[in-house]
């Protein structure tokens, strides 16, 4: 049995998700990239928020919420809207991990047998989830660096540092 640092494991998963994405030709490869990058977000985003930062999902939501505020939305409406947008951003990732949903609040239960279809552009979703994972990892490093934790950066693999320093937008899968 070994003890692992999940921050470093998340870095390895991010490198692998980018490698798989770049070489992907089949759906299962895009799915693998989505699941790996989504797991990175699941580790890194809570750490970013614990340290006082804001995870990438919330950056996007803030822009949409600001537009809703301009249109006169109430605080209660904004809270529901925020939860809805984040749920939608994580829809494909969560759908690939689970079938069915338990009843929560006003949300009805969905039987696993009624939740077997997924509508998605897997290539575009992989690109998007990897981009958010990269953003969150960079935020985590920047926050930790302010606290004098250069030890973290000095111990990251070169492949990960290369990914974190390159503009991910160049990897966009569709032509403009």
mmCIF file of C-alpha atoms in Angstrom:
data_model
loop_
_atom_site.group_PDB
_atom_site.id
_atom_site.type_symbol
_atom_site.label_atom_id
_atom_site.label_comp_id
_atom_site.label_asym_id
_atom_site.label_seq_id
_atom_site.Cartn_x
_atom_site.Cartn_y
_atom_site.Cartn_z
ATOM 1 C CA UNK A 1 0.000 0.000 0.000
ATOM 2 C CA UNK A 2 1.267 3.481 -0.894
ATOM 3 C CA UNK A 3 0.326 7.013 0.059
ATOM 4 C CA UNK A 4 -0.229 9.416 -2.823
ATOM 5 C CA UNK A 5 -0.597 13.175 -3.021
ATOM 6 C CA UNK A 6 -3.833 13.785 -4.947
ATOM 7 C CA UNK A 7 -2.573 17.139 -6.283
ATOM 8 C CA UNK A 8 0.280 15.346 -8.041
ATOM 9 C CA UNK A 9 -2.013 12.525 -9.164
ATOM 10 C CA UNK A 10 -4.384 15.130 -10.598
ATOM 11 C CA UNK A 11 -1.440 16.558 -12.530
ATOM 12 C CA UNK A 12 -0.652 13.138 -13.957
ATOM 13 C CA UNK A 13 -4.307 12.655 -14.893
ATOM 14 C CA UNK A 14 -4.338 16.051 -16.607
ATOM 15 C CA UNK A 15 -1.267 15.143 -18.662
ATOM 16 C CA UNK A 16 -2.906 11.845 -19.622
ATOM 17 C CA UNK A 17 -6.210 13.490 -20.534
ATOM 18 C CA UNK A 18 -4.404 15.893 -22.880
ATOM 19 C CA UNK A 19 -2.364 13.041 -24.401
ATOM 20 C CA UNK A 20 -5.501 10.931 -24.972
ATOM 21 C CA UNK A 21 -7.433 13.914 -26.364
ATOM 22 C CA UNK A 22 -4.714 14.814 -28.856
ATOM 23 C CA UNK A 23 -4.503 11.250 -30.149
ATOM 24 C CA UNK A 24 -8.245 10.528 -29.972
ATOM 25 C CA UNK A 25 -9.976 9.101 -32.998
ATOM 26 C CA UNK A 26 -12.724 7.131 -31.283
ATOM 27 C CA UNK A 27 -15.555 8.083 -28.928
ATOM 28 C CA UNK A 28 -14.100 6.062 -26.080
ATOM 29 C CA UNK A 29 -10.893 8.100 -26.239
ATOM 30 C CA UNK A 30 -12.803 11.368 -25.927
ATOM 31 C CA UNK A 31 -14.791 9.819 -23.074
ATOM 32 C CA UNK A 32 -11.542 8.843 -21.343
ATOM 33 C CA UNK A 33 -10.257 12.407 -21.698
ATOM 34 C CA UNK A 34 -13.527 13.780 -20.258
ATOM 35 C CA UNK A 35 -13.466 11.434 -17.269
ATOM 36 C CA UNK A 36 -9.804 12.066 -16.487
ATOM 37 C CA UNK A 37 -10.108 15.858 -16.766
ATOM 38 C CA UNK A 38 -13.365 15.827 -14.793
ATOM 39 C CA UNK A 39 -11.615 13.926 -12.003
ATOM 40 C CA UNK A 40 -8.877 16.579 -12.011
ATOM 41 C CA UNK A 41 -11.525 19.259 -11.519
ATOM 42 C CA UNK A 42 -13.065 17.188 -8.727
ATOM 43 C CA UNK A 43 -9.739 17.237 -6.865
ATOM 44 C CA UNK A 44 -8.376 20.680 -7.700
ATOM 45 C CA UNK A 45 -11.493 22.927 -7.762
ATOM 46 C CA UNK A 46 -12.393 22.314 -4.081
ATOM 47 C CA UNK A 47 -8.772 23.054 -3.133
ATOM 48 C CA UNK A 48 -8.876 26.317 -5.091
ATOM 49 C CA UNK A 49 -12.092 27.308 -3.312
ATOM 50 C CA UNK A 50 -10.751 26.299 0.111
ATOM 51 C CA UNK A 51 -7.785 28.604 -0.476
ATOM 52 C CA UNK A 52 -10.112 31.513 -1.286
ATOM 53 C CA UNK A 53 -10.020 31.256 -5.068
ATOM 54 C CA UNK A 54 -12.823 30.637 -7.505
ATOM 55 C CA UNK A 55 -13.020 27.482 -9.608
ATOM 56 C CA UNK A 56 -13.371 27.808 -13.372
ATOM 57 C CA UNK A 57 -17.030 26.708 -13.363
ATOM 58 C CA UNK A 58 -17.872 29.714 -11.214
ATOM 59 C CA UNK A 59 -16.010 32.175 -13.461
ATOM 60 C CA UNK A 60 -18.400 31.335 -16.290
ATOM 61 C CA UNK A 61 -21.418 31.405 -13.992
ATOM 62 C CA UNK A 62 -20.471 34.850 -12.647
ATOM 63 C CA UNK A 63 -20.686 36.308 -16.137
ATOM 64 C CA UNK A 64 -24.129 34.804 -16.713
ATOM 65 C CA UNK A 65 -25.345 35.850 -13.256
ATOM 66 C CA UNK A 66 -24.189 39.415 -13.881
ATOM 67 C CA UNK A 67 -26.306 39.508 -17.030
ATOM 68 C CA UNK A 68 -29.290 38.091 -15.108
ATOM 69 C CA UNK A 69 -28.862 40.785 -12.423
ATOM 70 C CA UNK A 70 -29.059 43.453 -15.098
ATOM 71 C CA UNK A 71 -32.406 41.980 -16.068
ATOM 72 C CA UNK A 72 -33.720 42.226 -12.481
ATOM 73 C CA UNK A 73 -33.406 38.635 -11.213
ATOM 74 C CA UNK A 74 -33.972 38.125 -7.478
ATOM 75 C CA UNK A 75 -31.264 36.643 -5.199
ATOM 76 C CA UNK A 76 -33.300 33.420 -4.943
ATOM 77 C CA UNK A 77 -33.589 33.226 -8.741
ATOM 78 C CA UNK A 78 -29.840 33.803 -9.056
ATOM 79 C CA UNK A 79 -29.057 30.996 -6.596
ATOM 80 C CA UNK A 80 -31.249 28.536 -8.535
ATOM 81 C CA UNK A 81 -29.821 29.741 -11.837
ATOM 82 C CA UNK A 82 -26.231 29.322 -10.605
ATOM 83 C CA UNK A 83 -26.903 25.728 -9.516
ATOM 84 C CA UNK A 84 -28.604 24.994 -12.849
ATOM 85 C CA UNK A 85 -25.725 26.361 -14.940
ATOM 86 C CA UNK A 86 -23.109 24.428 -12.973
ATOM 87 C CA UNK A 87 -25.202 21.252 -13.277
ATOM 88 C CA UNK A 88 -25.429 21.768 -17.033
ATOM 89 C CA UNK A 89 -21.675 22.370 -17.351
ATOM 90 C CA UNK A 90 -21.046 19.062 -15.567
ATOM 91 C CA UNK A 91 -23.861 17.179 -17.326
ATOM 92 C CA UNK A 92 -21.795 15.133 -19.776
ATOM 93 C CA UNK A 93 -19.113 14.251 -17.226
ATOM 94 C CA UNK A 94 -21.683 13.193 -14.644
ATOM 95 C CA UNK A 95 -23.792 11.348 -17.232
ATOM 96 C CA UNK A 96 -20.775 9.277 -18.213
ATOM 97 C CA UNK A 97 -20.224 8.282 -14.574
ATOM 98 C CA UNK A 98 -23.811 7.487 -13.571
ATOM 99 C CA UNK A 99 -27.168 6.315 -14.835
ATOM 100 C CA UNK A 100 -30.293 7.495 -13.072
ATOM 101 C CA UNK A 101 -30.811 10.105 -10.369
ATOM 102 C CA UNK A 102 -32.188 9.938 -6.858
ATOM 103 C CA UNK A 103 -34.955 12.363 -5.923
ATOM 104 C CA UNK A 104 -33.505 15.604 -4.531
ATOM 105 C CA UNK A 105 -35.666 18.494 -3.470
ATOM 106 C CA UNK A 106 -37.904 19.355 -6.400
ATOM 107 C CA UNK A 107 -35.964 17.163 -8.835
ATOM 108 C CA UNK A 108 -37.787 13.938 -9.670
ATOM 109 C CA UNK A 109 -36.144 10.535 -9.458
ATOM 110 C CA UNK A 110 -34.931 9.177 -12.779
ATOM 111 C CA UNK A 111 -34.601 5.418 -13.086
ATOM 112 C CA UNK A 112 -31.278 4.160 -14.474
ATOM 113 C CA UNK A 113 -33.147 2.419 -17.303
ATOM 114 C CA UNK A 114 -34.657 5.796 -18.294
ATOM 115 C CA UNK A 115 -31.240 7.487 -18.332
ATOM 116 C CA UNK A 116 -29.361 5.526 -20.990
ATOM 117 C CA UNK A 117 -29.034 8.170 -23.701
ATOM 118 C CA UNK A 118 -26.591 11.037 -23.858
ATOM 119 C CA UNK A 119 -26.647 13.862 -26.377
ATOM 120 C CA UNK A 120 -23.211 15.450 -26.633
ATOM 121 C CA UNK A 121 -20.340 16.455 -28.861
ATOM 122 C CA UNK A 122 -17.734 14.318 -27.090
ATOM 123 C CA UNK A 123 -14.761 15.971 -28.789
ATOM 124 C CA UNK A 124 -15.937 19.454 -27.889
ATOM 125 C CA UNK A 125 -16.825 18.364 -24.343
ATOM 126 C CA UNK A 126 -13.379 16.830 -23.847
ATOM 127 C CA UNK A 127 -11.794 20.066 -25.053
ATOM 128 C CA UNK A 128 -13.954 22.093 -22.659
ATOM 129 C CA UNK A 129 -13.436 19.923 -19.573
ATOM 130 C CA UNK A 130 -9.670 19.785 -20.144
ATOM 131 C CA UNK A 131 -9.606 23.579 -20.502
ATOM 132 C CA UNK A 132 -11.420 23.998 -17.178
ATOM 133 C CA UNK A 133 -9.095 21.493 -15.505
ATOM 134 C CA UNK A 134 -6.081 23.427 -16.798
ATOM 135 C CA UNK A 135 -7.575 26.708 -15.546
ATOM 136 C CA UNK A 136 -8.219 25.256 -12.098
ATOM 137 C CA UNK A 137 -4.734 23.735 -11.834
ATOM 138 C CA UNK A 138 -3.159 27.066 -12.789
ATOM 139 C CA UNK A 139 -5.309 28.861 -10.198
ATOM 140 C CA UNK A 140 -4.280 26.353 -7.549
ATOM 141 C CA UNK A 141 -0.578 26.830 -8.315
ATOM 142 C CA UNK A 142 -0.937 30.627 -8.334
ATOM 143 C CA UNK A 143 -2.694 30.642 -4.958
ATOM 144 C CA UNK A 144 -0.197 28.230 -3.425
ATOM 145 C CA UNK A 145 2.688 30.216 -4.925
ATOM 146 C CA UNK A 146 1.473 33.369 -3.145
ATOM 147 C CA UNK A 147 1.875 31.397 0.061
ATOM 148 C CA UNK A 148 5.488 30.600 -0.769
ATOM 149 C CA UNK A 149 4.933 27.009 -1.934
ATOM 150 C CA UNK A 150 7.276 26.998 -4.899
ATOM 151 C CA UNK A 151 8.144 23.481 -3.787
ATOM 152 C CA UNK A 152 4.900 22.415 -5.477
ATOM 153 C CA UNK A 153 5.852 23.922 -8.843
ATOM 154 C CA UNK A 154 9.418 22.631 -8.622
ATOM 155 C CA UNK A 155 8.122 19.077 -8.167
ATOM 156 C CA UNK A 156 5.632 19.084 -11.045
ATOM 157 C CA UNK A 157 6.539 16.994 -14.089
ATOM 158 C CA UNK A 158 7.833 18.884 -17.102
ATOM 159 C CA UNK A 159 4.958 17.584 -19.274
ATOM 160 C CA UNK A 160 2.439 19.120 -16.868
ATOM 161 C CA UNK A 161 4.270 22.445 -16.755
ATOM 162 C CA UNK A 162 4.300 22.506 -20.580
ATOM 163 C CA UNK A 163 0.510 21.987 -20.641
ATOM 164 C CA UNK A 164 -0.098 24.658 -18.017
ATOM 165 C CA UNK A 165 1.993 27.191 -19.929
ATOM 166 C CA UNK A 166 0.541 26.679 -23.408
ATOM 167 C CA UNK A 167 -2.611 28.345 -24.705
ATOM 168 C CA UNK A 168 -5.210 25.575 -24.724
ATOM 169 C CA UNK A 169 -7.373 27.530 -27.173
ATOM 170 C CA UNK A 170 -4.998 26.393 -29.938
ATOM 171 C CA UNK A 171 -6.289 22.863 -29.413
ATOM 172 C CA UNK A 172 -9.868 23.822 -30.337
ATOM 173 C CA UNK A 173 -11.283 21.001 -32.491
ATOM 174 C CA UNK A 174 -13.427 22.951 -34.939
ATOM 175 C CA UNK A 175 -12.436 25.313 -37.702
ATOM 176 C CA UNK A 176 -13.623 28.927 -37.501
#
